[in-house]
XYZ file of C-alpha atoms in Angstrom:
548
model
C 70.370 -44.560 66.484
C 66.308 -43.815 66.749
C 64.612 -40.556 68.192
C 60.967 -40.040 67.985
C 59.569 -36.753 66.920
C 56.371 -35.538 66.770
C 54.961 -33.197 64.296
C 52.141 -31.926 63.501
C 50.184 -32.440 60.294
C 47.639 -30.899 59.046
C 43.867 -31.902 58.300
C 44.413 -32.407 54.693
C 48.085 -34.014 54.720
C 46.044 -36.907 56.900
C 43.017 -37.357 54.607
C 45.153 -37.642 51.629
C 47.432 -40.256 53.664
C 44.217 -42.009 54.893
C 42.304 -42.198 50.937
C 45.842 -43.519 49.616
C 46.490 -45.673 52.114
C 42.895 -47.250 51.222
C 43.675 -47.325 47.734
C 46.699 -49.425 48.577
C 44.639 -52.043 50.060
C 41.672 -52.626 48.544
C 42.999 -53.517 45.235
C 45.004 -56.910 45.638
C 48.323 -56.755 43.403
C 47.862 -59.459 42.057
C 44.468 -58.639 40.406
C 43.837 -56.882 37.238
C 43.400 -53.469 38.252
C 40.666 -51.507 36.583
C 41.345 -48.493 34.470
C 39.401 -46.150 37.411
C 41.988 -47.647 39.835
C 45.039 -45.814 37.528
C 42.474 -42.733 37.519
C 42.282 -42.539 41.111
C 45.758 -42.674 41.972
C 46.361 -40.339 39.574
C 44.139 -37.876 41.229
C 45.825 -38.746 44.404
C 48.842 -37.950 43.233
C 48.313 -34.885 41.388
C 46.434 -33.526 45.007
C 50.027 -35.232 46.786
C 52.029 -33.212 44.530
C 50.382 -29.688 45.665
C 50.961 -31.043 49.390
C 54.877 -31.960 48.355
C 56.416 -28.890 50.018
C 54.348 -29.960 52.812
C 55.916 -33.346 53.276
C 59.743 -32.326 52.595
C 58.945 -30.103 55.114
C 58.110 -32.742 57.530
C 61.455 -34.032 56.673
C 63.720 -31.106 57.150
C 61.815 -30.645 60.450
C 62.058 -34.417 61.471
C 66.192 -34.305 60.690
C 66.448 -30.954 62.443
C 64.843 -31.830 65.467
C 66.809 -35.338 65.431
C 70.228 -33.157 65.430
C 69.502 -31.058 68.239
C 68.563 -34.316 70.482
C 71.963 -36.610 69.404
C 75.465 -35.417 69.861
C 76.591 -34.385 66.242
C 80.705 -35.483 66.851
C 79.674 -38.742 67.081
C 80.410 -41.041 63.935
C 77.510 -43.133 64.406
C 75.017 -39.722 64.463
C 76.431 -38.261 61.054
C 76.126 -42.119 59.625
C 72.515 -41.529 61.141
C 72.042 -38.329 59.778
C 73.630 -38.571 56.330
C 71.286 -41.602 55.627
C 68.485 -39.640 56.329
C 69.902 -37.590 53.872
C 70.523 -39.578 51.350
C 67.287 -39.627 49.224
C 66.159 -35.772 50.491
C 69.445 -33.866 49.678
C 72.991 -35.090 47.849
C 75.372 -32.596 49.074
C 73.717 -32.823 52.854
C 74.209 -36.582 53.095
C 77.928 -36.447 50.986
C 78.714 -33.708 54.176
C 77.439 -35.908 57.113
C 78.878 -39.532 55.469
C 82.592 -37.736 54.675
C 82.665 -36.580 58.026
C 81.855 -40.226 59.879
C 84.629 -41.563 57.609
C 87.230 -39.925 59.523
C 86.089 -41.745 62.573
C 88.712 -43.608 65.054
C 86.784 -46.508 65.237
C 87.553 -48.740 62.338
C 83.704 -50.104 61.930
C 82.334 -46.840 62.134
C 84.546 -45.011 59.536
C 84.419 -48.152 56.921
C 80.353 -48.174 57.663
C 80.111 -44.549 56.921
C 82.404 -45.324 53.801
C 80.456 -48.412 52.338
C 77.335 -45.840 52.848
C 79.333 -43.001 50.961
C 80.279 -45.154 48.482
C 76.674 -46.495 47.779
C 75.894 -42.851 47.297
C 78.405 -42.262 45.006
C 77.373 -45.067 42.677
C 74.067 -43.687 42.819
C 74.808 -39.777 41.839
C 77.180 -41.491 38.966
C 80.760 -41.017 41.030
C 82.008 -44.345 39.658
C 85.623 -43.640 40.009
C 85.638 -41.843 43.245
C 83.488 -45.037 44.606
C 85.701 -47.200 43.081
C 89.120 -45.442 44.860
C 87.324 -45.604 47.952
C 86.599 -49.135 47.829
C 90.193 -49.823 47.604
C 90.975 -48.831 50.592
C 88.767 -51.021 52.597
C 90.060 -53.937 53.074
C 90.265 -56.272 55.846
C 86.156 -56.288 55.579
C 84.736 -56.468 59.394
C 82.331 -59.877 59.025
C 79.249 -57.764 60.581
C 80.461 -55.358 57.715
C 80.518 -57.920 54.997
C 76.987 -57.955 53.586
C 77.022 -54.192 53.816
C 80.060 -54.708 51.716
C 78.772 -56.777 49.141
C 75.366 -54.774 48.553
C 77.307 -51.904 47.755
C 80.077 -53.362 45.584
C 77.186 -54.797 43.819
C 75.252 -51.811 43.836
C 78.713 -49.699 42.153
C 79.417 -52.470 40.032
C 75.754 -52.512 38.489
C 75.640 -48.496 37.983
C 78.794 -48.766 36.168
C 77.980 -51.288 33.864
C 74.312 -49.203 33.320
C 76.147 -45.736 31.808
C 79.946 -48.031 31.053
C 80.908 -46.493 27.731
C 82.823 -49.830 26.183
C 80.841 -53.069 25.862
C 84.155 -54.806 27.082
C 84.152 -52.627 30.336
C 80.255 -53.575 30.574
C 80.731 -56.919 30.475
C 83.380 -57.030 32.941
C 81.170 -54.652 35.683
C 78.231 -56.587 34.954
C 80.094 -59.780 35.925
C 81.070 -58.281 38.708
C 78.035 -57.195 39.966
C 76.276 -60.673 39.626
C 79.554 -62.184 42.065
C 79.082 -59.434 44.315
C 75.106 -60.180 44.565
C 75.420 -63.640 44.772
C 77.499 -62.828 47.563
C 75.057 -60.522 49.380
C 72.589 -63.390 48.653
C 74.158 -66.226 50.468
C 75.741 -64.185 53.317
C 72.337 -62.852 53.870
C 70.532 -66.072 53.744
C 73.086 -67.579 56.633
C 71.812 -64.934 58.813
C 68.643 -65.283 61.162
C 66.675 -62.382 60.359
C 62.942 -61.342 60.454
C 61.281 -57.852 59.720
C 61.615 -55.536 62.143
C 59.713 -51.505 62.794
C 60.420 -49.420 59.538
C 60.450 -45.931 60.080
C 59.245 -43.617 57.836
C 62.604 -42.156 56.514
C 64.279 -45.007 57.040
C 66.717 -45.533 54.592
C 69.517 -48.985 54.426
C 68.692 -50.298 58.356
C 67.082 -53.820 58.057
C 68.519 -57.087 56.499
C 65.892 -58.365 56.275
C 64.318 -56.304 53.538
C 68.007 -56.191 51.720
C 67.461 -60.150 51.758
C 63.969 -59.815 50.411
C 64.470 -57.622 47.527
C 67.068 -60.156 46.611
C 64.795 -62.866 46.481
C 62.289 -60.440 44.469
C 64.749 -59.417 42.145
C 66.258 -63.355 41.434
C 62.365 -64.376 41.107
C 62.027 -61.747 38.675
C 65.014 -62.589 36.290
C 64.335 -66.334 36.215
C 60.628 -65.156 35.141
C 58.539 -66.584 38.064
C 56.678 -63.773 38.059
C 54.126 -65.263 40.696
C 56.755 -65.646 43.465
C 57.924 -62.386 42.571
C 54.885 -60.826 43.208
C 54.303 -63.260 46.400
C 57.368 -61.641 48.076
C 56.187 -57.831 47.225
C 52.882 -58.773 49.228
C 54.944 -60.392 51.825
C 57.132 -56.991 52.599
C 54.563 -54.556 51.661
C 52.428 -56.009 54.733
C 54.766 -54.881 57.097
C 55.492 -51.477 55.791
C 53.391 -48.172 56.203
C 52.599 -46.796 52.571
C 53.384 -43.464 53.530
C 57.288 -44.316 53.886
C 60.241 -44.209 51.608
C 60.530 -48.587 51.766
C 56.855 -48.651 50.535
C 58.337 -47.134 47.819
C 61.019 -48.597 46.587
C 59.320 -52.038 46.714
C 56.329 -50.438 44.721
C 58.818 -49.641 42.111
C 60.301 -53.560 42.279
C 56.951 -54.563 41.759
C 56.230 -51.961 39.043
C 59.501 -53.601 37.060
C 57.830 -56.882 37.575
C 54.645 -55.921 35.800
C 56.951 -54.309 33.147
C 58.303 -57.479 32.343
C 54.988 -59.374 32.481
C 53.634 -56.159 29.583
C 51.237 -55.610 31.973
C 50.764 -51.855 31.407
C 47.847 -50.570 33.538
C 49.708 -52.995 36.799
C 53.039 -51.245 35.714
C 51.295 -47.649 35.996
C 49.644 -48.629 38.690
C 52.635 -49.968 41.175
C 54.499 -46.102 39.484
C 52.095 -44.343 41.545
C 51.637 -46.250 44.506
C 55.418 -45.561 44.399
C 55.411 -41.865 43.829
C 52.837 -41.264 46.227
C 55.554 -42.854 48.962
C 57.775 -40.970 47.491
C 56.200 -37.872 48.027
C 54.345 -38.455 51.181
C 58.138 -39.550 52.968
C 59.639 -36.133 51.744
C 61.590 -38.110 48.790
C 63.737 -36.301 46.362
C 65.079 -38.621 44.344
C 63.075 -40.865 42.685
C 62.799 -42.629 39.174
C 59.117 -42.888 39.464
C 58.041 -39.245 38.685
C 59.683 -38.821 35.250
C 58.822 -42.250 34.174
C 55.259 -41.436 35.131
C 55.687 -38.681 32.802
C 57.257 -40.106 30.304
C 53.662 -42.499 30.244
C 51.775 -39.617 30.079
C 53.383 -37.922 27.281
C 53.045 -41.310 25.101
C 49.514 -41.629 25.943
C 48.563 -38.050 24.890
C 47.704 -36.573 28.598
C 50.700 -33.697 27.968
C 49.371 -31.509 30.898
C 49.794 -34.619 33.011
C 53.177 -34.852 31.605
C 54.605 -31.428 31.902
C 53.235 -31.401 35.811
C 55.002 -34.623 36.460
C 58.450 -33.846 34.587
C 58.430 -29.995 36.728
C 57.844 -31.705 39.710
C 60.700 -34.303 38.739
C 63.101 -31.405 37.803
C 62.415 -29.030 40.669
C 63.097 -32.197 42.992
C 66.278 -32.926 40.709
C 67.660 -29.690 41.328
C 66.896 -29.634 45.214
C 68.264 -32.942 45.596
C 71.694 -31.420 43.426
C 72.448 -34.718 41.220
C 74.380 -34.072 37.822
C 73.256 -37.253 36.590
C 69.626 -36.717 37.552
C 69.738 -33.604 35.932
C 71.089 -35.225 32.980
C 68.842 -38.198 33.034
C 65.669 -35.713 33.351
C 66.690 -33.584 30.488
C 66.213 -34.997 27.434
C 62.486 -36.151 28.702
C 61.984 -32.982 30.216
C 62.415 -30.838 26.678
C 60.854 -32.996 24.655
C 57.837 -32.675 26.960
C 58.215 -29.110 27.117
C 58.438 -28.752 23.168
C 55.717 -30.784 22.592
C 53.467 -28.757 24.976
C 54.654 -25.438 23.687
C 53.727 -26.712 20.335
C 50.255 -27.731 21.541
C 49.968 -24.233 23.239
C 50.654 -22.479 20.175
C 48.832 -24.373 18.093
C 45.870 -23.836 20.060
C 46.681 -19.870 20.362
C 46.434 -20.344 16.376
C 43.449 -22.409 16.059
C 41.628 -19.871 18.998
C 42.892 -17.096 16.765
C 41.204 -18.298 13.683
C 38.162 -18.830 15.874
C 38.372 -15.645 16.931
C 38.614 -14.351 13.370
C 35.711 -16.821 12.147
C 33.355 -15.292 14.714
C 34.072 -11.556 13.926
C 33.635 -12.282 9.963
C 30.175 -14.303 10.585
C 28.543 -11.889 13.210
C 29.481 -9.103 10.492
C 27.781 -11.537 8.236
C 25.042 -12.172 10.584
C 24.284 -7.977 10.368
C 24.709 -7.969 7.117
C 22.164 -10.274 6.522
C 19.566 -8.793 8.971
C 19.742 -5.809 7.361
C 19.302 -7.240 4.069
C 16.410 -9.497 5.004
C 14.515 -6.049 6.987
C 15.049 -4.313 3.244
C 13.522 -7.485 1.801
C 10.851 -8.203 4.409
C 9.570 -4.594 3.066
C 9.097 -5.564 -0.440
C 7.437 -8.842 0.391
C 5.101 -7.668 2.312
C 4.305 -5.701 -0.723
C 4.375 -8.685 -3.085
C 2.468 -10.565 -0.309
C -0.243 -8.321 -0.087
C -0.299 -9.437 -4.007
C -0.214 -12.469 -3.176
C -3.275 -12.541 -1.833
C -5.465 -11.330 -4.363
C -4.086 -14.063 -6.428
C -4.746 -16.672 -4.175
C -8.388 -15.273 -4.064
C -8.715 -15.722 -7.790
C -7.148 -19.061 -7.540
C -9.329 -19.920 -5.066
C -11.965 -19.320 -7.759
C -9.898 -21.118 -10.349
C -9.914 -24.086 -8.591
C -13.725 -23.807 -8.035
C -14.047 -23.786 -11.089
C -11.565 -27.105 -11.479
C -13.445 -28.944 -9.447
C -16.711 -28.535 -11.210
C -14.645 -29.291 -14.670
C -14.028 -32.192 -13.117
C -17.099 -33.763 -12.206
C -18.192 -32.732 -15.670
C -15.361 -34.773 -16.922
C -15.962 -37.722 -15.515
C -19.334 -37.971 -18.327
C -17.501 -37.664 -21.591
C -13.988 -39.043 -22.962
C -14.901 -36.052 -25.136
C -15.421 -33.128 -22.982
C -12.908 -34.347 -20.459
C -10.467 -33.824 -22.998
C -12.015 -30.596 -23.887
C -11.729 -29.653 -19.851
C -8.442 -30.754 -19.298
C -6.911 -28.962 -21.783
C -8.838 -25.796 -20.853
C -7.480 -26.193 -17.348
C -3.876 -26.671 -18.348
C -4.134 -23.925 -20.302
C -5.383 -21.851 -17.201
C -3.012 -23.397 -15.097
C -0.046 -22.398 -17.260
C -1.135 -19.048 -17.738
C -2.059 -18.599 -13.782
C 2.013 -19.677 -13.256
C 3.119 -17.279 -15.774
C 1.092 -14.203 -15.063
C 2.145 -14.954 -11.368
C 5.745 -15.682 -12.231
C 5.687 -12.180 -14.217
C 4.334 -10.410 -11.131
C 7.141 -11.909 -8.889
C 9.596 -10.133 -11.163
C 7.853 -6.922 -11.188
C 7.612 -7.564 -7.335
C 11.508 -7.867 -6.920
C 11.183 -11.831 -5.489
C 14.754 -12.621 -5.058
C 14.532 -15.915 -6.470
C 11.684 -15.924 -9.257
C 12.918 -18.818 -11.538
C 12.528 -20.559 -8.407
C 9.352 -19.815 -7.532
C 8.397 -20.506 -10.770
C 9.342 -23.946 -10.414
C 8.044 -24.751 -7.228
C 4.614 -23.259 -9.067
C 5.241 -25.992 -11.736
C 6.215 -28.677 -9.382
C 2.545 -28.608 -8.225
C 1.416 -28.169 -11.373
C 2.597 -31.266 -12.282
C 1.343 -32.899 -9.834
C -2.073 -31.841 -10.115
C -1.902 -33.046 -14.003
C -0.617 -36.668 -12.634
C -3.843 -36.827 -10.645
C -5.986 -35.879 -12.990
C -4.817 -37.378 -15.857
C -4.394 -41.007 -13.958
C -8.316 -40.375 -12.483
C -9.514 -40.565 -16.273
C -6.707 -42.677 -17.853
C -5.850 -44.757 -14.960
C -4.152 -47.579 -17.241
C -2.488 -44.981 -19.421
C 1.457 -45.849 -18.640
C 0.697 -49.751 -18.971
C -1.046 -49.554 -21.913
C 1.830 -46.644 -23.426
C 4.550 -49.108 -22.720
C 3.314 -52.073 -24.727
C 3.830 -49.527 -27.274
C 7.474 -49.577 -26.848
C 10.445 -52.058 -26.873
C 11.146 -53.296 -23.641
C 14.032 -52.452 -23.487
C 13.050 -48.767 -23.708
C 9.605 -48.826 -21.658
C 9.239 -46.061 -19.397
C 8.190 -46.126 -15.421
C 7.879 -43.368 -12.948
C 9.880 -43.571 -10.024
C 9.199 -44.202 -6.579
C 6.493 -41.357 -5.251
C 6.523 -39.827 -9.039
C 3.156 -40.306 -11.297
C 4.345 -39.728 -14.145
C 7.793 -38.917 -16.481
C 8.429 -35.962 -18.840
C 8.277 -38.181 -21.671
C 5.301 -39.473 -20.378
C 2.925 -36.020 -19.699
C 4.428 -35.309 -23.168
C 2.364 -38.164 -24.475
C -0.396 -37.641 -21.937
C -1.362 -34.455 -23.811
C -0.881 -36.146 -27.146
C -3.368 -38.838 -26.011
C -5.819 -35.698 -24.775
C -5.546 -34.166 -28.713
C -2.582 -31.894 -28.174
C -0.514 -32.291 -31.278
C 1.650 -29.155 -31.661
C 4.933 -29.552 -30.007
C 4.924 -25.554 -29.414
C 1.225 -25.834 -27.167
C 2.975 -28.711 -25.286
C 5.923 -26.335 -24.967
C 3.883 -23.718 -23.731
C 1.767 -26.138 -21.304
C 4.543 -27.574 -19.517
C 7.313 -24.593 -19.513
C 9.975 -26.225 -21.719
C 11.178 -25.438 -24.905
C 9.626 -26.356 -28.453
C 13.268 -27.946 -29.359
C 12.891 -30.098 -25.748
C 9.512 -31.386 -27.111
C 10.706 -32.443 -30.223
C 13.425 -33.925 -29.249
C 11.476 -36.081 -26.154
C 9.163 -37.272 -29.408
C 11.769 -37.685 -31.665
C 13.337 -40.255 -28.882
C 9.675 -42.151 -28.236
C 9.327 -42.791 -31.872
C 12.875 -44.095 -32.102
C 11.702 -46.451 -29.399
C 8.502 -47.420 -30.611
C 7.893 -51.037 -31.722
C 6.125 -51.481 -35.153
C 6.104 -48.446 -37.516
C 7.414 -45.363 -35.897
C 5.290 -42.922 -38.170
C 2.190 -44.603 -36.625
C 3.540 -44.280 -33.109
C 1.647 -41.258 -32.014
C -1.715 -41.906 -33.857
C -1.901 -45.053 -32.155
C -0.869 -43.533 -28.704
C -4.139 -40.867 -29.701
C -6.598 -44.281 -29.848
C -5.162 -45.766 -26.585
C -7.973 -47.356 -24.599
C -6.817 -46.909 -20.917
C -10.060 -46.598 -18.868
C -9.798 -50.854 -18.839
């Protein structure tokens, strides 16, 4: 028994029904979806989830308005009824299917008990299905495939949660005679599909037969016929309506078993979205969907999914869902407490962090104004010294033109520079002390750094040949050269100023702003290495001829 109602929606309930309904279609099933197809749905179905109280509203409204246009003492009405119930609201469809059970009419109260019983199975009532089955017999024939669907149906429940692999075995035996059953009592009959309503729930044959043939397809692992048949059914049926969704989630199960993981999510969500948008309270879709999301890391995902699973659990006022949800539903909520509080701790120590450096960060400004002060003192220093090295270096340069006449008075020049060099970086360093310079050993060396390098220079410009000819002085195994962008070695300045007439290890000392014991022990090591007679080592390093 059919009425039509008509509702209003509103503006958004129809966009979201129109952008899912072309996300249905225009990715084939039997593709490989792309990853931004699971991202899409899953930003459909988050924005369905906000509208959900919308939809079960549409529900309530559309059963409602069917009640006050049937007459409610009929049998056939509270079968109507109570199957509209049926996925919405337990206790509303266990009201309306007891009462059509106490009907006169034999087919009528054994329809509305084959219904119940289904029901039953499905809430986990076992026993109380299993007592009421007894007491059906004779079986009307246009009964009998009702009959055998939900005998199969109670049969496969109980062998799902049977607590004894013995009792398992026998309800699972069952359940495949009672199927086989359905299937060729089914397949005698001349059906085709038919209009499928939107809340429709157990009124076509023809879709009983074809979820048959899925499921068989599916355990003899011909996937592609499987998935054929899903295509077949899913043509015919709106995917805004609670059949859309159960066949999503028989073609989800087939993906499964093909370990086809981004399909399998994909065919969840097509099914939740049906779910939702046909005012569904009980599905299995949701908390597996959730149960994805919490193993793939996406826990705010998760805990959205598993409330929206529980709060429909309790509406629809299952134990067993309840019971099934639970365990899922506190280890998601454990895990995302966790993650909450161990981001309140890690923003905490943030927190903490920035208060200790912007107290550092004053701290420092302060410091550097007190020591801006005394280098602009020092600075002011600075620059008379810079104006005498200026002159200094005047003076260098003309030393060295005058150097390039003589071996003699290059010598003579070089060493008088080195010596003004050295004492320019010491009287300096001395006035960085006095100055306060924070760092003044470091300044020094930076000083001496260029020093150095100015010695390289010069000393290469006159003795360009100097390290080659120094090394055939030594074994080879111990022949020294600089590394890459370096002129020359300590070892080798060392001899450098020998080879310029600088004999006492103390001068060298001095020169090059080491210690006397540092010298001696570089020339100790040289003449350790040298080949021939290690006495004569640095006389003959004094009458090297490296201007060749």
């Amino acid at each position: 028994m059919r009425t039509n109602v008509t509702g209003r929606r509103g503006l958004v309930c129809l966009i979201c029904c129109i952008h899912f309904a072309v996300s249905m279609y225009a990715i084939k099933p039997n593709s490989t979806t792309p990853t931004n197809a699971v991202d899409s749905l899953l930003n459909i179905y988050d924005t369905e989830i906000e509208s959900a109280d919308l939809y079960t509203k549409e529900r309530r409204n559309y059963i409602d308005s069917l009640k006050s246009t049937i007459d409610m003492t009929l049998p056939q009405s509270q079968i109507a009824i109570g199957k509209l119930y049926v996925p919405y609201q337990c206790d509303s469809a266990l009201l309306y299917l007891s009462q059509a059970t106490n009907a006169t009419e034999e087919i009528s109260a054994k329809e509305s008990t084959l219904y119940l019983i289904y029901l039953l199975a499905s809430i986990g009532y076992y026993n109380e299905g299993f007592i009421l089955s007894s007491n059906l017999h004779p079986i009307p024939s246009e009964l009998r495939s009702q009959y055998y669907e939900t005998l199969a149906h109670l049969h496969g429940e109980a062998f799902v949660y049977g607590k004894t692999e013995r009792l398992k075995q026998y309800h699972q035996h069952q359940a495949a005679a009672y199927r086989d059953s359905l299937f060729i009592a089914l397949q005698e009959k001349d059906l085709a599909p038919t209009y499928i309503s939107r809340y429709g729930w157990k009124e076509n044959e023809w879709l009983e037969l074809k979820k048959m043939q899925l499921i068989h397809a599916r355990e003899q692992q011909d996937y592609e016929k499987a998935i054929a048949i899903s295509d077949e059914v899913l043509s015919y049926v709106a995917p805004n309506t609670h059949t859309y969704a159960i066949f999503a989630y028989e073609t989800a199960c087939i993906y499964n078993d093909m370990q086809n993981p981004i399909e399998y999510l994909v065919w969840l969500l097509r099914s939740s979205i049906a779910d939702v948008q046909s005012g569904v309270c009980d599905n299995a879709s949701s908390w597996t969907i959730a149960n994805i999301m919490y193993e793939d890391g996406q826990l705010e995902r998760a805990m959205k999914y598993i409330d929206y699973s529980q709060t429909n659990a309790r509406f629809f006022n299952a134990k067993l869902r309840r019971l099934q949800i639970n365990p899922l539903n506190n280890l998601i909520s454990d895990t995302y407490q966790m993650q909450k509080e161990n981001m309140s701790r890690r923003l905490q120590w943030s927190v903490a962090g920035l208060i200790v450096l912007l107290v550092t960060v004053i701290v420092l400004l302060l410091f550097s104004t007190h020591q801006n002060k005394r280098l602009h003192s020092f600075n002011n220093k600075q620059k008379k010294f810079n104006s005498q090295l200026k002159q200094l270096n005047a003076q260098l340069l003309q030393l060295n033109q005058s150097l390039r006449e003589s071996n003699h008075v290059k010598e003579q020049y070089i060493c008088k520079y080195l010596e003004v060099y050295s004492e320019y970086i010491q009287r300096i360093t001395k006035m960085a002390r006095k100055a306060g310079v924070k760092d003044p050993e470091g300044f020094m060396k930076q000083e001496m750094q260029q020093f150095y390098i100015h010695f390289d220079n010069t000393f290469l410009t006159i003795y360009h040949n100097f390290v080659t000819e120094f090394n055939k002085l030594l074994k080879p195994s111990h022949q020294i050269y600089p590394k890459q962008g370096e002129l020359l070695t300590t070892e080798l300045r060392i001899f450098a100023l020998i080879r310029l007439g600088i004999d006492s290890s103390a001068k060298i000392a001095k020169l090059l702003c080491y210690s006397p014991n540092t010298i001696y022990n570089y020339r100790a090591s040289m003449r350790n290495a040298a080949l021939g007679d290690r006495e004569t080592f640095e006389e003959r390093v004094k009458t090297l001829n490296c201007n060749n």
